[in-house]
Short mmCIF file of N, CA and C in Angstrom, two decimals:
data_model
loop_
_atom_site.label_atom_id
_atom_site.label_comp_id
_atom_site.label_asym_id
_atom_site.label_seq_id
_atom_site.Cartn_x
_atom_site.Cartn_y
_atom_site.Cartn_z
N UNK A 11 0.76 -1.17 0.00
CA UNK A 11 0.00 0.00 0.00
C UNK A 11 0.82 1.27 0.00
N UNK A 12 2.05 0.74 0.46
CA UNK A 12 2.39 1.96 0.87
C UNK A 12 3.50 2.69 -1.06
N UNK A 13 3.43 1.70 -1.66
CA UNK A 13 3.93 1.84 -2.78
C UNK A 13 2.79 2.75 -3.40
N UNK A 14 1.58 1.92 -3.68
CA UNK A 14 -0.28 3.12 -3.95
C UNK A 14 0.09 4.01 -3.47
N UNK A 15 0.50 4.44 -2.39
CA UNK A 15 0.02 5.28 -1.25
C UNK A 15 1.06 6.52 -2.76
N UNK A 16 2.82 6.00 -2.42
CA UNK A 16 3.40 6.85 -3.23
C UNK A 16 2.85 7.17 -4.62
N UNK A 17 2.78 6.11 -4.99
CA UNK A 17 2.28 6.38 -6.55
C UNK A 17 1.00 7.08 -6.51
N UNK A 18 0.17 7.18 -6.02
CA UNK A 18 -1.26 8.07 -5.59
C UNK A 18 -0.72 9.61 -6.16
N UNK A 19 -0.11 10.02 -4.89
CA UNK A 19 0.08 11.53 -4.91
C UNK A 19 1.03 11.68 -6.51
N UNK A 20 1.84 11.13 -6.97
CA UNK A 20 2.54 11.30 -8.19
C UNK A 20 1.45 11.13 -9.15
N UNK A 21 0.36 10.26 -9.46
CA UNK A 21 -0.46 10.19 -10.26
C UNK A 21 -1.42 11.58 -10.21
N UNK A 22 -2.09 12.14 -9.11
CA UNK A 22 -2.94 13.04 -8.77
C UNK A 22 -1.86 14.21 -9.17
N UNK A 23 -0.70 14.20 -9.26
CA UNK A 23 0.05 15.49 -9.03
C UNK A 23 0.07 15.61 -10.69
N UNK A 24 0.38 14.51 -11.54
CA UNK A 24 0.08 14.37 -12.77
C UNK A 24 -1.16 14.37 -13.59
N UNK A 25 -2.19 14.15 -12.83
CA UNK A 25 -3.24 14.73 -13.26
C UNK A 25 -3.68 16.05 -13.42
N UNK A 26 -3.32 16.83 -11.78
CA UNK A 26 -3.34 17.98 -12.29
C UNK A 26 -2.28 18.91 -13.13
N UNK A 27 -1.00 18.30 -13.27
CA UNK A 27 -0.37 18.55 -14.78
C UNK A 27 -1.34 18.66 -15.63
N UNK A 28 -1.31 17.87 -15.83
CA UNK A 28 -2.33 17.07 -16.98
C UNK A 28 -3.49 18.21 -17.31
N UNK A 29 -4.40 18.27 -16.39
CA UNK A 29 -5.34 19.08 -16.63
C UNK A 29 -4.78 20.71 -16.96
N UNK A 30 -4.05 21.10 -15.93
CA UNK A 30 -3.16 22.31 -16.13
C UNK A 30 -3.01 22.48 -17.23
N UNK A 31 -2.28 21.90 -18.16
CA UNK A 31 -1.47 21.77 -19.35
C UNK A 31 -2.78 22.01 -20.10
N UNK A 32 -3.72 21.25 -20.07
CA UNK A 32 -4.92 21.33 -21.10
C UNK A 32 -5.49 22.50 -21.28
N UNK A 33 -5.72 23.10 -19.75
CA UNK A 33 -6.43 23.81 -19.51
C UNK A 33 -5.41 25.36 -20.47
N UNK A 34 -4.36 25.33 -19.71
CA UNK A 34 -3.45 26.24 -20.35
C UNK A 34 -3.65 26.23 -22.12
N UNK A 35 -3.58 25.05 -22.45
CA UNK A 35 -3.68 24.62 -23.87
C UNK A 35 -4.81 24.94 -25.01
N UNK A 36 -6.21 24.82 -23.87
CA UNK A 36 -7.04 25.86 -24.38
C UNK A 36 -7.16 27.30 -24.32
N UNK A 37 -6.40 27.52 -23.24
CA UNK A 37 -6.39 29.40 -23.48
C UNK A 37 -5.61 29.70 -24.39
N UNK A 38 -4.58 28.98 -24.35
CA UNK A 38 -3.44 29.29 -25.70
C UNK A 38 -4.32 29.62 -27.08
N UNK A 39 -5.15 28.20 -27.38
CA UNK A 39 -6.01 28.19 -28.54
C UNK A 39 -6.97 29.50 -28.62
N UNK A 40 -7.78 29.83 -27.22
CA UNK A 40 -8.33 31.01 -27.50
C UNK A 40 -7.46 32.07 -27.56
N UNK A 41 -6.41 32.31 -27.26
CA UNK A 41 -5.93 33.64 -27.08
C UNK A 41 -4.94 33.48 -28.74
N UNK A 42 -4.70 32.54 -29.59
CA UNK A 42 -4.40 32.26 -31.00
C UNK A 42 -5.32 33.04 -31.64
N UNK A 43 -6.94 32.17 -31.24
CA UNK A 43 -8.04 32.96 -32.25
C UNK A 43 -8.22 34.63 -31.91
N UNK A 44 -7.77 34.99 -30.38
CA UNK A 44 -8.31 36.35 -30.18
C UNK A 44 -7.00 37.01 -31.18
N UNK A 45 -6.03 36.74 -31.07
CA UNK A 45 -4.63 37.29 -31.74
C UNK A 45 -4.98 37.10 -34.09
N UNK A 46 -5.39 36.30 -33.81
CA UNK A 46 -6.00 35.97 -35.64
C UNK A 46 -6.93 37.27 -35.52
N UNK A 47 -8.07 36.91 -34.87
CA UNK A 47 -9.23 37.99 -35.09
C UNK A 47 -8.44 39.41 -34.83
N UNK A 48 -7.31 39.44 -33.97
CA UNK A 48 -6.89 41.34 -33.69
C UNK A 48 -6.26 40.88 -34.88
N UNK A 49 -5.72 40.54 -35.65
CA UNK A 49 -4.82 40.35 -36.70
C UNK A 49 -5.92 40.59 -37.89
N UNK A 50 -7.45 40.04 -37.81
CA UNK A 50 -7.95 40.30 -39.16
C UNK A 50 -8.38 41.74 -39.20
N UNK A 51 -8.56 42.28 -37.74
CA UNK A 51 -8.96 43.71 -37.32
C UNK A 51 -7.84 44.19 -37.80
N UNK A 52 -6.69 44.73 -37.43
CA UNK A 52 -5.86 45.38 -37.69
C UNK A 52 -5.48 45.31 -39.22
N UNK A 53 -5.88 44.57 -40.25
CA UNK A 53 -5.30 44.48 -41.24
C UNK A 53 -6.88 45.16 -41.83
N UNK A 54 -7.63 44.85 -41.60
CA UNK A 54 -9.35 45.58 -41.73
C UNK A 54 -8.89 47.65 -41.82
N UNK A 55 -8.16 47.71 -40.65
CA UNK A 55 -8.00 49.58 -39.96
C UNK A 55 -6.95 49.46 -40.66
N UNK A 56 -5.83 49.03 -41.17
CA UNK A 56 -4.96 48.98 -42.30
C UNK A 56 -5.55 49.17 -43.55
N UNK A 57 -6.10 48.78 -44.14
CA UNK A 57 -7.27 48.84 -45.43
C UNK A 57 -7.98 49.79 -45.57
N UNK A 58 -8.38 50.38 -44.63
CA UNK A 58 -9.55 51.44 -44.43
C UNK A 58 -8.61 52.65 -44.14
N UNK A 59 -7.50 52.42 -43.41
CA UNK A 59 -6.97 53.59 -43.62
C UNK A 59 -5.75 53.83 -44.89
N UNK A 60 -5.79 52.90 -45.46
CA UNK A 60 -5.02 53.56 -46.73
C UNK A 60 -6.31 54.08 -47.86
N UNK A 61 -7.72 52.87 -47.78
CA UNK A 61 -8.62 53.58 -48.61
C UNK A 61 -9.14 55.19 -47.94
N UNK A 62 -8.68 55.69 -46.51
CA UNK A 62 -9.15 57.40 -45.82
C UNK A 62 -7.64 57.95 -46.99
N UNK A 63 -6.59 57.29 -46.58
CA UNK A 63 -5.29 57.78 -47.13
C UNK A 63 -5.59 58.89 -48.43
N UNK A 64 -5.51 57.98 -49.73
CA UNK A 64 -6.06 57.81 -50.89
C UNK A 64 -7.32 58.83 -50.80
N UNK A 65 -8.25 58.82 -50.44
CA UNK A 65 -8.70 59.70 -50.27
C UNK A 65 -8.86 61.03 -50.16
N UNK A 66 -8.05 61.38 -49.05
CA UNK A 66 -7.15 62.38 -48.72
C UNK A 66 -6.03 63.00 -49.69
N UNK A 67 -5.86 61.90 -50.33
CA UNK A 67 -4.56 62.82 -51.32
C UNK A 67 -5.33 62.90 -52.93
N UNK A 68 -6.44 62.49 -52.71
CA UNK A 68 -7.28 62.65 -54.13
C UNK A 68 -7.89 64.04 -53.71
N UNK A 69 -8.58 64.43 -52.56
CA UNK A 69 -9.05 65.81 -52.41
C UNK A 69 -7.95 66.41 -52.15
N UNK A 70 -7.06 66.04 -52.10
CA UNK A 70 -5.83 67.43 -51.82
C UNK A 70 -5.52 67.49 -53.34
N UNK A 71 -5.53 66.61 -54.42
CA UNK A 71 -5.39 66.81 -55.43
C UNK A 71 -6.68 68.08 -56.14
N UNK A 72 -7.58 67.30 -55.72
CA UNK A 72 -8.63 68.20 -56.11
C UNK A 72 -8.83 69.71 -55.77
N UNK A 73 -8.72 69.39 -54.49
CA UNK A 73 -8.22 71.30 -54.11
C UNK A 73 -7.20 71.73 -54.39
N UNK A 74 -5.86 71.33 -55.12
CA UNK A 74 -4.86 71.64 -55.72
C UNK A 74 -5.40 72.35 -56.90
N UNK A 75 -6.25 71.71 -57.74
CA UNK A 75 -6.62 71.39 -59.07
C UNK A 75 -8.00 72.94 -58.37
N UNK A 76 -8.79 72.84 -57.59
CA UNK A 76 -9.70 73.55 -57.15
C UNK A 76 -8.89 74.88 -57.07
N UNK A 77 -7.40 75.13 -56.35
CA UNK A 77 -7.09 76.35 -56.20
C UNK A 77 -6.32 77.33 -57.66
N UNK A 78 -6.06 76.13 -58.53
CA UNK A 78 -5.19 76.76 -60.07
C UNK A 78 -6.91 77.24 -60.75
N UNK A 79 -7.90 76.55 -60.63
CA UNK A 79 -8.78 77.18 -61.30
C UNK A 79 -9.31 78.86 -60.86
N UNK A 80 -9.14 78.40 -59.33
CA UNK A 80 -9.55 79.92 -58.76
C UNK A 80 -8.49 81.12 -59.27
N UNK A 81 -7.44 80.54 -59.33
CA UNK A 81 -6.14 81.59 -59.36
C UNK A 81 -6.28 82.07 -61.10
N UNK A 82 -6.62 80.89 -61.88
CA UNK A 82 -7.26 81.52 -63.00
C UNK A 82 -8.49 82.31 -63.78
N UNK A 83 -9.63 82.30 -62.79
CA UNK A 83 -10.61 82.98 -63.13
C UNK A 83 -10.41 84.46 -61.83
N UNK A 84 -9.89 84.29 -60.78
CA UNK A 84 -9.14 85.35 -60.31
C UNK A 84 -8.89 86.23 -61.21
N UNK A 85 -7.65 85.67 -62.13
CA UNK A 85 -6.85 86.49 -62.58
C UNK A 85 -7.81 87.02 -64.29
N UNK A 86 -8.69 85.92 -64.81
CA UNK A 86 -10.09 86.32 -65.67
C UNK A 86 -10.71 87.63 -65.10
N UNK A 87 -11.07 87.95 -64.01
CA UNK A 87 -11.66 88.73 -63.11
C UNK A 87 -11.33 90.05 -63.50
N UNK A 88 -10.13 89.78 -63.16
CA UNK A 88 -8.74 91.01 -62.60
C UNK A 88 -8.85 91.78 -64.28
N UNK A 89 -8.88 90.77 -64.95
CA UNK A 89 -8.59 91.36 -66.54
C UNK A 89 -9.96 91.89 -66.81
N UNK A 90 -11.27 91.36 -66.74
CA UNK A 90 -12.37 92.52 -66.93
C UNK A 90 -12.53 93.28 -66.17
N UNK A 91 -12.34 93.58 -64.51
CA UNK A 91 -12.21 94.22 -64.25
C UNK A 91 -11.38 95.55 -64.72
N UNK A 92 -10.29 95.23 -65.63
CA UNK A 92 -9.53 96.51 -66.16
C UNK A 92 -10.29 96.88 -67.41
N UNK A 93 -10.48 95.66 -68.05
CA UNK A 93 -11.59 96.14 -69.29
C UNK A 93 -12.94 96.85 -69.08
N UNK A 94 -13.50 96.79 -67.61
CA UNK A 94 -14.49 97.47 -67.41
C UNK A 94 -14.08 98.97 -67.26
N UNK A 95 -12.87 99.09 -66.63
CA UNK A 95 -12.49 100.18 -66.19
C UNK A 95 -12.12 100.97 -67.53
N UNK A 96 -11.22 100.36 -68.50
CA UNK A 96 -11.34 100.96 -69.62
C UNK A 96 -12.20 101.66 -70.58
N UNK A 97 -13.43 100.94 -70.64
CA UNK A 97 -14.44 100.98 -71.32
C UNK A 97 -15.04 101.95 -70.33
N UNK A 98 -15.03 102.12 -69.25
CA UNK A 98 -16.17 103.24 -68.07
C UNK A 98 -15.07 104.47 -68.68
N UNK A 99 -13.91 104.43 -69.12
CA UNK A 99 -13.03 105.69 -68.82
C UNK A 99 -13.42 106.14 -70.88
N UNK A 100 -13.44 105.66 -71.94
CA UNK A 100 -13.69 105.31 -72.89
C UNK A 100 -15.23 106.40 -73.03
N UNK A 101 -16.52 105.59 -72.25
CA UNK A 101 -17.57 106.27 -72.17
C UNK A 101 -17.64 107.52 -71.58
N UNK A 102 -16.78 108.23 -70.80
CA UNK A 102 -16.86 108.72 -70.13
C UNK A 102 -15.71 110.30 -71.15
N UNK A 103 -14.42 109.85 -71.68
CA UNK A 103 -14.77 110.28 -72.58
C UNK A 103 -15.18 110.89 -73.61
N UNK A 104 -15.84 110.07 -74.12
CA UNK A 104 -16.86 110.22 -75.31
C UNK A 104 -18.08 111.35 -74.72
N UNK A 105 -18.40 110.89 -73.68
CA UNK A 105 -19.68 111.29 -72.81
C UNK A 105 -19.18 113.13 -73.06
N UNK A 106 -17.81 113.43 -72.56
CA UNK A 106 -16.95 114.89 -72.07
C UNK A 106 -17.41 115.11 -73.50
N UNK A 107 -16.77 114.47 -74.76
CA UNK A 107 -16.37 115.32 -75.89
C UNK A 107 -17.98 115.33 -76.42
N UNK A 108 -18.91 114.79 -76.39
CA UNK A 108 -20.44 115.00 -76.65
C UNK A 108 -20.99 116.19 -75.82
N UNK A 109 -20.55 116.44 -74.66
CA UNK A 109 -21.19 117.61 -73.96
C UNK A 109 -20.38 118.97 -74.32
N UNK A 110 -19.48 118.52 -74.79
CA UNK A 110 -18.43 119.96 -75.03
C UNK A 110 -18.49 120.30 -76.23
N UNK A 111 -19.23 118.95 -77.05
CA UNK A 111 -20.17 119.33 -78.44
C UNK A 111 -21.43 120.39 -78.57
N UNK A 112 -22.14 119.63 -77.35
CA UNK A 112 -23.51 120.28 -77.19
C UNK A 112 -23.43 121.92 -77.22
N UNK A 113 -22.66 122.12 -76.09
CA UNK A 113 -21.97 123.31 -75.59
C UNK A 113 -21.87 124.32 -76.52
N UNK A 114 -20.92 123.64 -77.34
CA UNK A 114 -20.30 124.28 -78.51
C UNK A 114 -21.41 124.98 -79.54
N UNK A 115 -21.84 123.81 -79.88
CA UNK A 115 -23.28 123.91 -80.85
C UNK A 115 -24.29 125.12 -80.26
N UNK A 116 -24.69 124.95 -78.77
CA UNK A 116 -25.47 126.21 -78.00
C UNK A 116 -24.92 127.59 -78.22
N UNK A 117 -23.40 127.58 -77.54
CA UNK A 117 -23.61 128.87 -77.81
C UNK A 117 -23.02 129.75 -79.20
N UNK A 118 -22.84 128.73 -80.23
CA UNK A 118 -23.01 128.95 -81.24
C UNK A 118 -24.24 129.40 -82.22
N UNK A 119 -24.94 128.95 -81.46
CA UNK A 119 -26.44 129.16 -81.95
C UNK A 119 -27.31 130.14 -81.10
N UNK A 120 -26.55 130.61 -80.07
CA UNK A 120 -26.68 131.82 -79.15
C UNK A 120 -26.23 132.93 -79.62
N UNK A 121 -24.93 132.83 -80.15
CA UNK A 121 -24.11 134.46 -80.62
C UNK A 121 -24.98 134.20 -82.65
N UNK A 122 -25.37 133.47 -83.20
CA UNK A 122 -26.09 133.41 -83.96
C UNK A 122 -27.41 134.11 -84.19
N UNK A 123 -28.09 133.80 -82.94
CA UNK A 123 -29.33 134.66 -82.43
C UNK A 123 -29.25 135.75 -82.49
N UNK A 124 -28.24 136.13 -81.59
CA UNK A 124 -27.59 137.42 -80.47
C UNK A 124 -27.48 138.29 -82.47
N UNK A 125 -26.58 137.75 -83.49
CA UNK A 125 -26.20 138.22 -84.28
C UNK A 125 -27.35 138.44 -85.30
N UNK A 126 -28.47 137.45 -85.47
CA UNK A 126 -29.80 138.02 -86.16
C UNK A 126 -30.47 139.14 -85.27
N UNK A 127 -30.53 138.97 -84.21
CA UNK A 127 -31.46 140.30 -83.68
C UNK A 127 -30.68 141.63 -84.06
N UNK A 128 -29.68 141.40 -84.00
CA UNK A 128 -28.94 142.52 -83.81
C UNK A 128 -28.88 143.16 -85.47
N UNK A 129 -28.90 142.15 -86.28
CA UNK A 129 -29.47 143.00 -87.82
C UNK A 129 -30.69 143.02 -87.79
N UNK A 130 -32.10 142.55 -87.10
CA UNK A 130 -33.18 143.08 -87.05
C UNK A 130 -33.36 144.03 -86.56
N UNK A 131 -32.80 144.45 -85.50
CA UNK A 131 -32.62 145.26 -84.45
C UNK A 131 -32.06 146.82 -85.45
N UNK A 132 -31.03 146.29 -86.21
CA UNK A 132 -30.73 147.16 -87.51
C UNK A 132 -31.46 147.82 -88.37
N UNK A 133 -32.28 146.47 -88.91
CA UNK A 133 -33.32 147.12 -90.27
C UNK A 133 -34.32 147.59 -90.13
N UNK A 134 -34.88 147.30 -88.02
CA UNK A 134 -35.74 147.63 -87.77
C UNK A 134 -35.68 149.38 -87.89
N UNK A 135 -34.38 149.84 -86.93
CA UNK A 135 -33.65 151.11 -87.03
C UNK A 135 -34.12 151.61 -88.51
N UNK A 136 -33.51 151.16 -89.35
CA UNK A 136 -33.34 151.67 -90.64
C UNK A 136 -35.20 152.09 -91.54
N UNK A 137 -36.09 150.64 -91.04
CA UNK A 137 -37.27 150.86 -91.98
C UNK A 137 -37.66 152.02 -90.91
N UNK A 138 -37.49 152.32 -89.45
CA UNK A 138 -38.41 153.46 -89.24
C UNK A 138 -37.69 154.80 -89.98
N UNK A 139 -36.16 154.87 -89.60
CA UNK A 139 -35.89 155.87 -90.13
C UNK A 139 -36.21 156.42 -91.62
N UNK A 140 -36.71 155.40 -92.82
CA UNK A 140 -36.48 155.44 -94.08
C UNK A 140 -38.06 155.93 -93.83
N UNK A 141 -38.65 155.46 -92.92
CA UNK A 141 -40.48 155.58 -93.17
C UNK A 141 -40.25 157.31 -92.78
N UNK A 142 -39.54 157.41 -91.51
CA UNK A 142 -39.66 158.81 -90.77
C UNK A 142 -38.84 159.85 -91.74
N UNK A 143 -38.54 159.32 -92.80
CA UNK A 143 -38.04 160.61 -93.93
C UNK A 143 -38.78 160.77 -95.14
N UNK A 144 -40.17 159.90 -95.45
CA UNK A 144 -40.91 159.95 -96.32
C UNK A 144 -41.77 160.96 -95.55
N UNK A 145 -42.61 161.32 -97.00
CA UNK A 145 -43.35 162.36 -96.87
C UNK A 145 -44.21 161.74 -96.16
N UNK A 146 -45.10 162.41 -95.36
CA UNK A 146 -47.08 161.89 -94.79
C UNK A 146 -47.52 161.23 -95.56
N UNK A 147 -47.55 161.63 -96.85
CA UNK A 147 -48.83 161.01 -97.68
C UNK A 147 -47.97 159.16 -98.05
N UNK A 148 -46.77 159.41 -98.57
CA UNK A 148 -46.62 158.38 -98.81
C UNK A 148 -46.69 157.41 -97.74
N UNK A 149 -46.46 157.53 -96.23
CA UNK A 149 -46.64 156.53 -95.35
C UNK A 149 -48.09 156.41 -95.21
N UNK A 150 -49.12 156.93 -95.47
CA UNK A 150 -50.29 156.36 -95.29
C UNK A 150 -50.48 155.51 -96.08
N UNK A 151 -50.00 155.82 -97.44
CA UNK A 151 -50.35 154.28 -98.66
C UNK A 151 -49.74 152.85 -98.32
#
């Protein structure tokens, strides 16, 4: 018995080896699958962040591409803006030398006036005087 007795505790001590080991052996296995699954995750946020990546450097392209257009209709802008300014200075002008026409034409047609009255103003002089040296009789006819 007393041989059982030894072999007992070596068998029980090997059992719980035994079980130990298993037991260990299945956490191993789960903590394999938890390490696969962080492994399919991490390669998942790997993927997704090169497809954010890519992304990111396609709108930076685009607002690259977004800021040469601005800088060109900017600078479209800039150029009618001077053509407006040209054309306002152009009308403007034209506008001076039309009023300094008008002008012209007025008081041309003022000292014109000024210059017919002033021979009416004449002949008027003249028919009274020519009447006021005829005889009576002839101004009554």
């Amino acid at each position: 018995m007393t041989r059982v007795d030894r072999a007992a505790p070596g068998e029980a001590s090997q059992t719980d080896l035994a079980d130990q080991l298993n037991e260990l052996h299945e956490r191993l296995g789960r903590e394999r699958g938890r390490n696969e699954e962080l492994r399919r995750r991490v390669a998942g946020l790997e993927a997704e962040l090169a497809g954010h990546t890519d992304r990111v450097e396609r709108f930076q392209g685009e607002l690259r591409e977004a800021g040469d257009e601005r800088l060109i209709l900017q600078e479209k802008l800039n150029g009618l803006h001077v053509r407006r300014a040209e054309l306002y200075f152009t009308w403007a002008r034209e506008e001076e030398a039309r009023r300094r026409a008008a002008e012209r034409a007025r008081w041309e047609r003022e000292q014109h006036a000024d210059t017919l009255e002033q021979r009416l103003v004449a002949a008027e002089g003249l028919l009274k005087s020519v009447l006021a040296s005829r005889p009576r009789e002839d101004r009554d006819e």
